Amino acid sequence: YYIPRFGIQTTEIVLFALMSIATGLSITAGYHRHFAHVAYKTNPFVRFFYLVFGACAMQNSALNWASDHRMHHRYTDTTKDPYNAGQGFWWSHIGWIFYQSREQKQLTNVGDLLRDPLIRWQHRYDTAIALIVGFLLPLVIGMSIGRTFGMFLWVGLIRVVFVHHMTFFINSLAHMWGKQPYARKDTSRDSWWLAFLTYGEGYHNFHHTFPSDYRNGIYWYQWDPTKWLIWGLSRVKMTHKLHRVSPHLILRAMMEVEAIEAEKRLQALPLEIGSPWRSRILEARAQFDKAISEWAATRARYWDLKMAAGANSEGAKHCKEQLSAYESRLN
């Protein structure tokens, strides 16, 4: 009703985009990867930013959000999973929100977060923060330029709905469509196109397999602005202890998935044909697993020597040569 009569101004769209990015990244980098999974550490200034603009996303306090998400990872696809994908798209996308218990949550799985006074402050005042920063501030800006309701509409209402659904897509679509290159233990899936809509959260199968990694897209060409933000902040000493899963664990997970696929194909073959191939595959898996273990041990030894004696020490150089040989074999 409003837009056809009063139009859209560039200022409204610019502030809508900026507020969407601020609140969206506060959910993905803050609520999700920092608070829920503790995939990296950061300073109070960055945490304060996450808490203020995370509240403006109107997805509950960081404590409640992290508690639900930790339950999701612990009980994925079961009745204890708050947004259980097994109950269908509507439930996992948004329906679960309307059927949550109104009883006070015990928050027993976020004791580490409860020790932070900033998080406790946001938990107490998250609705007030959302109303003041997310709605009142756009109203004041709108009043100053004669676009009171336009700012309220775009930077407040439409922005909240937009960011809500971008987040909810991870709970729903990322458990329904996509590939599973790292594990088949649950319904989580990797989707490159969903990553474009969710600041990199679309690589969800990797995330469920390795939830403590600060990255979701692990390759340079995978769209993951959240990862780039966290890494960029580390360059200016605003984030630290960025956790990366060891490459050998990722390779081993991918090998297990390939083995599952190979077994499916073998079961479709006659026994006299499938049996010899199964033996060869088991032998190849054993050799591959041995190579990965040797590579991981050498890699750990290399870093120990590098830290102790420097990268130019004879021991470190020898380990580096061994690493190159292992990597060429693994490739």
Short mmCIF file of C-alpha atoms in Angstrom, two decimals:
data_model
loop_
_atom_site.label_atom_id
_atom_site.label_comp_id
_atom_site.label_asym_id
_atom_site.label_seq_id
_atom_site.Cartn_x
_atom_site.Cartn_y
_atom_site.Cartn_z
CA TYR A 1 0.00 0.00 0.00
CA TYR A 2 2.75 2.45 0.98
CA ILE A 3 5.32 1.88 -1.79
CA PRO A 4 3.10 2.55 -4.88
CA ARG A 5 1.90 5.80 -3.32
CA PHE A 6 5.11 7.18 -1.83
CA GLY A 7 7.81 5.32 -3.74
CA ILE A 8 11.21 4.06 -2.61
CA GLN A 9 14.23 6.23 -1.89
CA THR A 10 17.85 5.18 -2.34
CA THR A 11 18.61 5.97 1.31
CA GLU A 12 16.02 3.43 2.43
CA ILE A 13 17.51 0.65 0.29
CA VAL A 14 21.08 1.48 1.33
CA LEU A 15 20.21 1.42 5.04
CA PHE A 16 18.12 -1.73 4.52
CA ALA A 17 21.16 -3.44 2.97
CA LEU A 18 23.57 -2.23 5.67
CA MET A 19 21.25 -3.25 8.50
CA SER A 20 20.57 -6.63 6.86
CA ILE A 21 24.30 -7.31 6.60
CA ALA A 22 24.97 -6.16 10.18
CA THR A 23 22.19 -8.28 11.67
CA GLY A 24 22.76 -11.25 9.36
CA LEU A 25 26.49 -11.46 10.09
CA SER A 26 25.80 -10.97 13.80
CA ILE A 27 23.75 -14.16 13.60
CA THR A 28 26.17 -16.20 11.47
CA ALA A 29 29.52 -14.98 12.84
CA GLY A 30 28.22 -14.11 16.30
CA TYR A 31 25.28 -16.18 17.51
CA HIS A 32 26.27 -19.21 15.45
CA ARG A 33 30.01 -19.63 15.03
CA HIS A 34 31.19 -17.64 18.05
CA PHE A 35 28.58 -18.12 20.79
CA ALA A 36 27.00 -21.47 19.90
CA HIS A 37 30.15 -23.28 18.70
CA VAL A 38 32.99 -21.21 20.17
CA ALA A 39 34.86 -21.70 16.89
CA TYR A 40 37.03 -18.65 17.62
CA LYS A 41 37.65 -16.04 20.30
CA THR A 42 37.08 -12.33 20.03
CA ASN A 43 37.27 -9.14 22.09
CA PRO A 44 34.46 -7.42 24.05
CA PHE A 45 33.93 -4.77 21.36
CA VAL A 46 33.15 -7.36 18.66
CA ARG A 47 31.01 -9.38 21.09
CA PHE A 48 29.07 -6.22 21.95
CA PHE A 49 28.45 -5.58 18.23
CA TYR A 50 27.23 -9.15 17.75
CA LEU A 51 24.93 -8.92 20.76
CA VAL A 52 23.36 -5.58 19.80
CA PHE A 53 22.77 -6.33 16.14
CA GLY A 54 22.00 -9.99 16.85
CA ALA A 55 19.19 -8.78 19.09
CA CYS A 56 18.01 -6.55 16.23
CA ALA A 57 17.59 -9.68 14.10
CA MET A 58 14.80 -10.61 16.54
CA GLN A 59 15.75 -14.27 16.78
CA ASN A 60 15.82 -14.34 20.58
CA SER A 61 18.77 -13.68 22.89
CA ALA A 62 22.20 -15.17 22.21
CA LEU A 63 21.71 -17.51 25.18
CA ASN A 64 18.39 -18.91 23.93
CA TRP A 65 19.62 -19.09 20.33
CA ALA A 66 22.82 -20.92 21.26
CA SER A 67 20.95 -23.29 23.59
CA ASP A 68 18.50 -24.27 20.83
CA HIS A 69 21.31 -24.67 18.33
CA ARG A 70 23.41 -26.87 20.58
CA MET A 71 20.33 -29.04 21.10
CA HIS A 72 19.94 -29.20 17.32
CA HIS A 73 23.49 -30.50 16.89
CA ARG A 74 23.27 -32.96 19.75
CA TYR A 75 19.90 -34.43 18.73
CA THR A 76 19.78 -33.76 14.97
CA ASP A 77 16.71 -35.21 13.24
CA THR A 78 15.17 -36.52 16.46
CA THR A 79 12.21 -35.35 18.52
CA LYS A 80 14.62 -33.50 20.83
CA ASP A 81 15.89 -31.43 17.90
CA PRO A 82 14.06 -28.05 18.18
CA TYR A 83 13.88 -27.69 14.39
CA ASN A 84 13.74 -31.33 13.42
CA ALA A 85 13.84 -31.57 9.61
CA GLY A 86 12.13 -34.95 9.83
CA GLN A 87 8.87 -33.13 10.57
CA GLY A 88 8.88 -31.41 7.19
CA PHE A 89 9.75 -28.08 5.64
CA TRP A 90 7.14 -25.97 7.47
CA TRP A 91 8.14 -27.22 10.91
CA SER A 92 11.92 -26.90 10.45
CA HIS A 93 11.65 -23.54 8.67
CA ILE A 94 9.39 -21.59 11.00
CA GLY A 95 6.66 -23.76 12.52
CA TRP A 96 8.77 -24.90 15.48
CA ILE A 97 8.94 -21.31 16.77
CA PHE A 98 5.18 -21.16 17.37
CA TYR A 99 5.12 -24.44 19.28
CA GLN A 100 7.99 -23.79 21.68
CA SER A 101 7.20 -24.21 25.35
CA ARG A 102 6.46 -20.96 27.15
CA GLU A 103 8.15 -22.31 30.28
CA GLN A 104 11.42 -20.69 31.30
CA LYS A 105 14.33 -22.52 29.69
CA GLN A 106 16.87 -24.08 32.00
CA LEU A 107 19.78 -23.16 29.68
CA THR A 108 21.85 -25.99 31.15
CA ASN A 109 23.90 -26.41 27.96
CA VAL A 110 25.19 -22.81 27.81
CA GLY A 111 26.88 -22.51 31.18
CA ASP A 112 30.03 -21.20 29.49
CA LEU A 113 28.08 -18.31 27.99
CA LEU A 114 26.30 -17.49 31.25
CA ARG A 115 29.64 -16.51 32.75
CA ASP A 116 29.90 -13.56 30.35
CA PRO A 117 28.26 -10.40 31.81
CA LEU A 118 27.73 -8.93 28.32
CA ILE A 119 25.73 -11.99 27.27
CA ARG A 120 23.68 -11.90 30.47
CA TRP A 121 22.95 -8.20 29.85
CA GLN A 122 21.76 -8.92 26.31
CA HIS A 123 19.65 -11.85 27.49
CA ARG A 124 17.85 -9.52 29.91
CA TYR A 125 17.29 -6.66 27.47
CA ASP A 126 17.30 -8.23 23.98
CA THR A 127 13.75 -7.08 23.15
CA ALA A 128 14.46 -3.52 24.29
CA ILE A 129 17.69 -3.45 22.23
CA ALA A 130 15.82 -4.71 19.17
CA LEU A 131 13.09 -2.08 19.52
CA ILE A 132 15.46 0.83 20.16
CA VAL A 133 18.24 0.07 17.67
CA GLY A 134 16.25 -1.95 15.13
CA PHE A 135 13.07 0.13 14.95
CA LEU A 136 13.26 3.42 16.87
CA LEU A 137 16.58 4.44 15.32
CA PRO A 138 15.30 3.98 11.72
CA LEU A 139 12.20 5.99 12.70
CA VAL A 140 14.35 8.86 13.96
CA ILE A 141 16.49 8.79 10.80
CA GLY A 142 13.32 8.68 8.71
CA MET A 143 11.86 11.68 10.55
CA SER A 144 15.02 13.69 9.90
CA ILE A 145 14.70 13.21 6.12
CA GLY A 146 10.93 13.24 5.85
CA ARG A 147 10.59 9.47 5.25
CA THR A 148 9.44 8.29 8.68
CA PHE A 149 7.34 5.30 7.66
CA GLY A 150 9.57 4.44 4.67
CA MET A 151 12.55 3.93 6.97
CA PHE A 152 10.45 2.01 9.49
CA LEU A 153 9.15 -0.19 6.69
CA TRP A 154 12.45 -1.02 4.96
CA VAL A 155 15.05 -0.85 7.73
CA GLY A 156 12.70 -2.26 10.37
CA LEU A 157 9.93 -4.57 9.16
CA ILE A 158 11.11 -5.81 5.75
CA ARG A 159 14.68 -6.21 7.00
CA VAL A 160 13.57 -8.41 9.93
CA VAL A 161 11.48 -10.66 7.68
CA PHE A 162 14.31 -10.91 5.13
CA VAL A 163 16.97 -11.87 7.70
CA HIS A 164 14.56 -14.26 9.44
CA HIS A 165 13.99 -16.33 6.33
CA MET A 166 17.66 -16.31 5.30
CA THR A 167 18.45 -17.87 8.71
CA PHE A 168 15.48 -20.25 8.66
CA PHE A 169 16.58 -21.62 5.26
CA ILE A 170 19.53 -23.28 7.03
CA ASN A 171 17.17 -25.14 9.35
CA SER A 172 14.93 -26.24 6.49
CA LEU A 173 16.38 -26.20 2.95
CA ALA A 174 19.93 -27.07 4.09
CA HIS A 175 18.49 -30.32 5.49
CA MET A 176 16.52 -31.16 2.34
CA TRP A 177 18.45 -30.28 -0.84
CA GLY A 178 22.14 -30.58 -1.63
CA LYS A 179 25.09 -32.92 -1.42
CA GLN A 180 26.58 -34.87 1.48
CA PRO A 181 30.33 -35.11 0.77
CA TYR A 182 31.48 -35.35 4.41
CA ALA A 183 28.95 -37.52 6.27
CA ARG A 184 25.65 -39.37 5.94
CA LYS A 185 24.86 -39.48 9.66
CA ASP A 186 22.04 -36.91 9.40
CA THR A 187 20.05 -34.88 6.86
CA SER A 188 22.46 -31.91 6.63
CA ARG A 189 23.54 -30.97 3.10
CA ASP A 190 25.94 -28.68 1.27
CA SER A 191 24.34 -26.20 -1.12
CA TRP A 192 26.44 -23.59 -2.95
CA TRP A 193 23.43 -21.51 -3.96
CA LEU A 194 22.08 -21.47 -0.41
CA ALA A 195 25.48 -20.19 0.75
CA PHE A 196 24.90 -17.06 -1.36
CA LEU A 197 21.68 -16.34 0.53
CA THR A 198 23.03 -17.06 4.02
CA TYR A 199 26.50 -15.51 4.27
CA GLY A 200 28.18 -18.87 3.68
CA GLU A 201 26.07 -21.04 5.95
CA GLY A 202 24.92 -23.21 3.04
CA TYR A 203 27.83 -25.64 3.36
CA HIS A 204 25.86 -27.34 6.07
CA ASN A 205 27.03 -30.94 5.72
CA PHE A 206 30.58 -29.83 6.43
CA HIS A 207 29.36 -27.79 9.38
CA HIS A 208 27.44 -30.69 10.95
CA THR A 209 30.45 -32.96 10.49
CA PHE A 210 32.92 -30.42 11.91
CA PRO A 211 30.88 -27.88 13.92
CA SER A 212 33.90 -26.45 15.77
CA ASP A 213 35.54 -25.18 12.55
CA TYR A 214 35.13 -21.41 12.07
CA ARG A 215 34.69 -22.02 8.33
CA ASN A 216 31.75 -23.53 6.52
CA GLY A 217 33.15 -23.21 3.02
CA ILE A 218 36.68 -24.59 3.30
CA TYR A 219 37.86 -23.97 -0.28
CA TRP A 220 38.92 -20.53 -1.53
CA TYR A 221 36.22 -20.48 -4.21
CA GLN A 222 33.35 -21.27 -1.85
CA TRP A 223 31.20 -18.28 -0.91
CA ASP A 224 31.55 -17.76 2.84
CA PRO A 225 31.54 -14.04 3.82
CA THR A 226 31.24 -15.05 7.48
CA LYS A 227 34.56 -16.89 7.27
CA TRP A 228 36.17 -13.93 5.52
CA LEU A 229 34.90 -11.54 8.19
CA ILE A 230 36.27 -13.68 11.02
CA TRP A 231 39.62 -14.13 9.24
CA GLY A 232 39.79 -10.42 8.36
CA LEU A 233 39.19 -9.43 11.98
CA SER A 234 42.01 -11.78 13.00
CA ARG A 235 44.40 -9.77 10.80
CA VAL A 236 43.76 -6.70 12.97
CA LYS A 237 43.89 -8.70 16.23
CA MET A 238 40.14 -8.49 16.89
CA THR A 239 39.59 -12.25 16.68
CA HIS A 240 41.98 -15.03 17.63
CA LYS A 241 42.25 -18.79 18.15
CA LEU A 242 40.41 -19.49 14.91
CA HIS A 243 39.79 -23.24 14.97
CA ARG A 244 40.37 -25.26 11.81
CA VAL A 245 39.76 -28.98 11.61
CA SER A 246 42.88 -30.88 10.59
CA PRO A 247 42.91 -31.66 6.83
CA HIS A 248 43.52 -35.35 7.48
CA LEU A 249 40.22 -35.59 9.39
CA ILE A 250 38.38 -33.96 6.49
CA LEU A 251 40.00 -36.37 4.02
CA ARG A 252 39.11 -39.34 6.22
CA ALA A 253 35.47 -38.20 6.41
CA MET A 254 35.30 -37.85 2.64
CA MET A 255 36.84 -41.31 2.25
CA GLU A 256 34.12 -42.80 4.47
CA VAL A 257 31.41 -41.28 2.29
CA GLU A 258 33.08 -42.61 -0.86
CA ALA A 259 33.23 -46.05 0.78
CA ILE A 260 29.48 -45.91 1.49
CA GLU A 261 28.81 -45.07 -2.17
CA ALA A 262 31.12 -47.84 -3.36
CA GLU A 263 29.35 -50.37 -1.13
CA LYS A 264 25.98 -49.39 -2.59
CA ARG A 265 27.26 -50.04 -6.11
CA LEU A 266 28.83 -53.36 -5.08
CA GLN A 267 25.57 -54.59 -3.59
CA ALA A 268 23.93 -54.15 -6.98
CA LEU A 269 26.48 -56.50 -8.61
CA PRO A 270 26.37 -60.31 -8.65
CA LEU A 271 28.26 -61.86 -5.72
CA GLU A 272 31.00 -63.40 -7.88
CA ILE A 273 31.80 -59.96 -9.37
CA GLY A 274 31.25 -57.80 -6.29
CA SER A 275 33.28 -59.89 -3.82
CA PRO A 276 36.74 -59.44 -5.48
CA TRP A 277 36.09 -55.72 -5.91
CA ARG A 278 35.11 -55.41 -2.25
CA SER A 279 38.43 -56.98 -1.20
CA ARG A 280 40.35 -54.56 -3.43
CA ILE A 281 38.43 -51.58 -2.03
CA LEU A 282 39.11 -52.65 1.56
CA GLU A 283 42.81 -52.99 0.77
CA ALA A 284 42.87 -49.55 -0.88
CA ARG A 285 41.06 -48.01 2.10
CA ALA A 286 43.61 -49.51 4.50
CA GLN A 287 46.49 -48.08 2.45
CA PHE A 288 44.80 -44.69 2.22
CA ASP A 289 44.09 -44.61 5.94
CA LYS A 290 47.72 -45.47 6.69
CA ALA A 291 48.92 -42.69 4.39
CA ILE A 292 46.62 -40.17 6.07
CA SER A 293 47.82 -41.22 9.52
CA GLU A 294 51.47 -40.90 8.47
CA TRP A 295 50.77 -37.51 6.91
CA ALA A 296 48.98 -36.27 10.04
CA ALA A 297 51.81 -37.44 12.32
CA THR A 298 54.44 -35.81 10.09
CA ARG A 299 52.41 -32.62 9.91
CA ALA A 300 52.15 -32.44 13.71
CA ARG A 301 55.89 -33.13 14.00
CA TYR A 302 56.66 -30.38 11.47
CA TRP A 303 54.71 -27.77 13.43
CA ASP A 304 56.33 -28.85 16.70
CA LEU A 305 59.79 -28.47 15.17
CA LYS A 306 58.88 -25.20 13.49
CA MET A 307 57.68 -23.72 16.78
CA ALA A 308 60.67 -25.07 18.72
CA ALA A 309 63.58 -24.60 16.33
CA GLY A 310 62.26 -22.50 13.42
CA ALA A 311 61.18 -23.33 9.88
CA ASN A 312 64.78 -23.44 8.64
CA SER A 313 65.96 -26.12 11.04
CA GLU A 314 67.12 -29.39 9.51
CA GLY A 315 64.36 -31.39 11.21
CA ALA A 316 61.64 -29.03 9.99
CA LYS A 317 63.02 -29.08 6.43
CA HIS A 318 63.06 -32.89 6.45
CA CYS A 319 59.46 -33.02 7.72
CA LYS A 320 58.40 -30.53 5.07
CA GLU A 321 59.89 -32.75 2.35
CA GLN A 322 58.03 -35.73 3.80
CA LEU A 323 54.80 -33.72 3.84
CA SER A 324 55.18 -32.89 0.14
CA ALA A 325 55.70 -36.56 -0.64
CA TYR A 326 52.63 -37.60 1.36
CA GLU A 327 50.46 -34.91 -0.23
CA SER A 328 51.48 -35.96 -3.73
CA ARG A 329 50.50 -39.54 -2.88
CA LEU A 330 47.18 -38.47 -1.37
CA ASN A 331 46.35 -36.34 -4.40
#
